[in-house]
């Protein structure tokens, strides 16, 4: 794990709780205490009502591919063994969008609207990254977000 060569996130004051949660295997996002909007990326102000009181809430970790690209070219040598790989914008069920990778399936199976769920990859002692993989079909059919019981 110590020979991890790819760039690592550098947590800021605002994003530290997010990365700490990833290390615990939880995906958390901020929610405005005033207007209930979900807020991402982490920030000190609600971008809907400018409220300054935001609370961390645990996400379902489920969403859909909003957009994606397949990288066939090496832009950083540490990624060379993974070519081709998918960089995607995932829209969570809560409505916020995160930039991540789609793993667990060949790139040609990725498409917009593909239902995905978060997975965590511990890459160093201090850093756990969040990625997304396709959801098993049994978890999708007949289960709209409103029908799911709260976790
Ligand atoms: Zn707000």
mmCIF file of C-alpha atoms and ligand atoms in Angstrom:
data_model
loop_
_atom_site.group_PDB
_atom_site.id
_atom_site.type_symbol
_atom_site.label_atom_id
_atom_site.label_comp_id
_atom_site.label_asym_id
_atom_site.label_seq_id
_atom_site.Cartn_x
_atom_site.Cartn_y
_atom_site.Cartn_z
ATOM 1 C CA UNK A 1 0.000 0.000 0.000
ATOM 2 C CA UNK A 2 2.896 2.352 0.637
ATOM 3 C CA UNK A 3 3.928 2.181 -3.022
ATOM 4 C CA UNK A 4 0.724 3.835 -4.220
ATOM 5 C CA UNK A 5 1.850 6.154 -7.015
ATOM 6 C CA UNK A 6 -1.333 7.937 -8.096
ATOM 7 C CA UNK A 7 -2.302 11.413 -6.936
ATOM 8 C CA UNK A 8 -4.090 11.467 -3.589
ATOM 9 C CA UNK A 9 -6.802 13.826 -2.358
ATOM 10 C CA UNK A 10 -5.597 16.472 0.074
ATOM 11 C CA UNK A 11 -8.447 17.003 2.555
ATOM 12 C CA UNK A 12 -9.332 20.618 3.300
ATOM 13 C CA UNK A 13 -10.975 21.940 6.436
ATOM 14 C CA UNK A 14 -14.356 21.459 4.721
ATOM 15 C CA UNK A 15 -13.706 18.059 3.125
ATOM 16 C CA UNK A 16 -11.904 16.357 6.040
ATOM 17 C CA UNK A 17 -15.136 14.804 7.443
ATOM 18 C CA UNK A 18 -15.937 13.415 3.980
ATOM 19 C CA UNK A 19 -12.578 11.655 3.654
ATOM 20 C CA UNK A 20 -12.689 10.459 7.278
ATOM 21 C CA UNK A 21 -16.065 8.850 6.503
ATOM 22 C CA UNK A 22 -14.632 7.138 3.420
ATOM 23 C CA UNK A 23 -12.029 5.563 5.698
ATOM 24 C CA UNK A 24 -14.915 4.155 7.778
ATOM 25 C CA UNK A 25 -16.597 2.840 4.621
ATOM 26 C CA UNK A 26 -19.315 5.486 4.607
ATOM 27 C CA UNK A 27 -20.269 7.990 1.948
ATOM 28 C CA UNK A 28 -21.467 11.202 3.579
ATOM 29 C CA UNK A 29 -22.723 14.448 2.109
ATOM 30 C CA UNK A 30 -23.658 17.738 3.672
ATOM 31 C CA UNK A 31 -27.279 18.736 4.101
ATOM 32 C CA UNK A 32 -28.462 22.246 4.803
ATOM 33 C CA UNK A 33 -30.163 22.553 8.206
ATOM 34 C CA UNK A 34 -32.211 25.474 6.909
ATOM 35 C CA UNK A 35 -33.575 24.346 3.499
ATOM 36 C CA UNK A 36 -32.677 20.603 3.528
ATOM 37 C CA UNK A 37 -30.747 20.813 0.245
ATOM 38 C CA UNK A 38 -27.958 18.289 -0.212
ATOM 39 C CA UNK A 39 -24.622 19.977 -0.819
ATOM 40 C CA UNK A 40 -21.550 18.613 -2.584
ATOM 41 C CA UNK A 41 -18.603 19.117 -2.824
ATOM 42 C CA UNK A 42 -18.100 20.001 0.859
ATOM 43 C CA UNK A 43 -18.308 23.731 1.554
ATOM 44 C CA UNK A 44 -19.133 26.142 4.358
ATOM 45 C CA UNK A 45 -22.300 27.577 2.722
ATOM 46 C CA UNK A 46 -25.481 26.086 1.269
ATOM 47 C CA UNK A 47 -25.485 26.970 -2.432
ATOM 48 C CA UNK A 48 -29.302 27.146 -2.467
ATOM 49 C CA UNK A 49 -30.115 29.443 0.483
ATOM 50 C CA UNK A 50 -26.623 30.495 1.631
ATOM 51 C CA UNK A 51 -27.324 28.987 5.043
ATOM 52 C CA UNK A 52 -24.192 28.418 7.110
ATOM 53 C CA UNK A 53 -25.441 25.485 9.150
ATOM 54 C CA UNK A 54 -24.748 22.221 7.317
ATOM 55 C CA UNK A 55 -24.884 18.723 8.779
ATOM 56 C CA UNK A 56 -23.175 15.581 7.525
ATOM 57 C CA UNK A 57 -25.618 12.869 6.530
ATOM 58 C CA UNK A 58 -24.944 9.366 5.333
ATOM 59 C CA UNK A 59 -25.739 8.849 1.657
ATOM 60 C CA UNK A 60 -27.439 5.724 0.330
ATOM 61 C CA UNK A 61 -24.333 5.375 -1.817
ATOM 62 C CA UNK A 62 -26.612 4.651 -4.743
ATOM 63 C CA UNK A 63 -27.009 6.621 -7.923
ATOM 64 C CA UNK A 64 -26.728 6.593 -11.670
ATOM 65 C CA UNK A 65 -24.067 7.432 -14.206
ATOM 66 C CA UNK A 66 -24.799 10.976 -15.335
ATOM 67 C CA UNK A 67 -21.932 11.192 -17.818
ATOM 68 C CA UNK A 68 -18.641 9.421 -18.429
ATOM 69 C CA UNK A 69 -15.529 9.126 -20.551
ATOM 70 C CA UNK A 70 -13.294 6.148 -21.225
ATOM 71 C CA UNK A 71 -9.608 6.981 -20.930
ATOM 72 C CA UNK A 72 -7.504 5.200 -23.552
ATOM 73 C CA UNK A 73 -4.495 7.458 -23.213
ATOM 74 C CA UNK A 74 -1.979 7.631 -20.382
ATOM 75 C CA UNK A 75 -2.007 11.085 -18.779
ATOM 76 C CA UNK A 76 -0.243 9.921 -15.606
ATOM 77 C CA UNK A 77 2.159 6.982 -15.680
ATOM 78 C CA UNK A 78 0.668 5.396 -12.558
ATOM 79 C CA UNK A 79 -2.615 4.861 -14.413
ATOM 80 C CA UNK A 80 -0.965 3.045 -17.362
ATOM 81 C CA UNK A 81 -1.789 -0.487 -16.130
ATOM 82 C CA UNK A 82 -5.495 0.407 -15.930
ATOM 83 C CA UNK A 83 -5.976 1.707 -19.469
ATOM 84 C CA UNK A 84 -8.765 1.773 -20.556
ATOM 85 C CA UNK A 85 -10.622 3.035 -17.477
ATOM 86 C CA UNK A 86 -13.787 5.000 -16.859
ATOM 87 C CA UNK A 87 -14.055 8.457 -15.309
ATOM 88 C CA UNK A 88 -17.670 9.277 -14.585
ATOM 89 C CA UNK A 89 -19.956 11.837 -13.051
ATOM 90 C CA UNK A 90 -22.309 9.914 -10.802
ATOM 91 C CA UNK A 91 -25.565 11.496 -9.685
ATOM 92 C CA UNK A 92 -26.512 10.142 -6.274
ATOM 93 C CA UNK A 93 -30.129 9.437 -5.373
ATOM 94 C CA UNK A 94 -29.835 12.559 -3.185
ATOM 95 C CA UNK A 95 -29.276 14.605 -6.340
ATOM 96 C CA UNK A 96 -25.653 15.668 -5.945
ATOM 97 C CA UNK A 97 -22.999 14.725 -8.506
ATOM 98 C CA UNK A 98 -19.569 13.268 -7.757
ATOM 99 C CA UNK A 99 -16.594 12.698 -10.030
ATOM 100 C CA UNK A 100 -15.288 9.165 -9.688
ATOM 101 C CA UNK A 101 -14.416 5.928 -11.459
ATOM 102 C CA UNK A 102 -16.690 3.087 -12.509
ATOM 103 C CA UNK A 103 -15.125 -0.235 -11.563
ATOM 104 C CA UNK A 104 -16.256 -3.836 -11.527
ATOM 105 C CA UNK A 105 -17.277 -4.045 -15.176
ATOM 106 C CA UNK A 106 -15.660 -3.605 -18.594
ATOM 107 C CA UNK A 107 -15.700 0.021 -19.833
ATOM 108 C CA UNK A 108 -17.933 -0.940 -22.768
ATOM 109 C CA UNK A 109 -20.716 -1.883 -20.337
ATOM 110 C CA UNK A 110 -20.859 1.602 -18.845
ATOM 111 C CA UNK A 111 -23.636 3.844 -20.132
ATOM 112 C CA UNK A 112 -25.502 6.906 -18.988
ATOM 113 C CA UNK A 113 -28.225 6.095 -16.431
ATOM 114 C CA UNK A 114 -26.441 2.885 -15.394
ATOM 115 C CA UNK A 115 -27.474 2.233 -11.766
ATOM 116 C CA UNK A 116 -24.386 2.168 -9.562
ATOM 117 C CA UNK A 117 -23.450 1.874 -5.903
ATOM 118 C CA UNK A 118 -20.435 3.122 -4.004
ATOM 119 C CA UNK A 119 -17.462 0.913 -3.196
ATOM 120 C CA UNK A 120 -14.405 1.902 -1.223
ATOM 121 C CA UNK A 121 -10.770 1.303 -2.042
ATOM 122 C CA UNK A 122 -8.223 1.742 0.733
ATOM 123 C CA UNK A 123 -5.124 2.914 -1.103
ATOM 124 C CA UNK A 124 -2.905 4.057 1.780
ATOM 125 C CA UNK A 125 -3.109 3.946 5.563
ATOM 126 C CA UNK A 126 -4.602 7.448 5.509
ATOM 127 C CA UNK A 127 -6.658 7.451 2.330
ATOM 128 C CA UNK A 128 -9.672 5.484 1.186
ATOM 129 C CA UNK A 129 -11.101 6.418 -2.210
ATOM 130 C CA UNK A 130 -14.744 6.118 -3.246
ATOM 131 C CA UNK A 131 -15.608 4.501 -6.549
ATOM 132 C CA UNK A 132 -18.773 3.131 -8.067
ATOM 133 C CA UNK A 133 -19.736 -0.244 -9.485
ATOM 134 C CA UNK A 134 -22.861 -1.404 -11.318
ATOM 135 C CA UNK A 135 -25.666 -2.404 -8.968
ATOM 136 C CA UNK A 136 -26.793 -6.019 -9.096
ATOM 137 C CA UNK A 137 -30.083 -6.184 -10.977
ATOM 138 C CA UNK A 138 -31.921 -7.717 -8.014
ATOM 139 C CA UNK A 139 -31.278 -4.490 -6.090
ATOM 140 C CA UNK A 140 -32.785 -2.333 -8.809
ATOM 141 C CA UNK A 141 -35.971 -3.877 -10.099
ATOM 142 C CA UNK A 142 -39.054 -2.795 -8.234
ATOM 143 C CA UNK A 143 -37.103 -0.553 -5.918
ATOM 144 C CA UNK A 144 -37.537 3.104 -6.675
ATOM 145 C CA UNK A 145 -35.844 5.485 -4.227
ATOM 146 C CA UNK A 146 -39.192 6.243 -2.539
ATOM 147 C CA UNK A 147 -39.878 2.553 -1.893
ATOM 148 C CA UNK A 148 -36.601 1.913 -0.179
ATOM 149 C CA UNK A 149 -36.609 1.950 3.568
ATOM 150 C CA UNK A 150 -34.184 4.378 5.141
ATOM 151 C CA UNK A 151 -30.868 2.758 5.962
HETATM 152 ZN ZN1 LIG B 1 -29.970 25.798 2.279
#
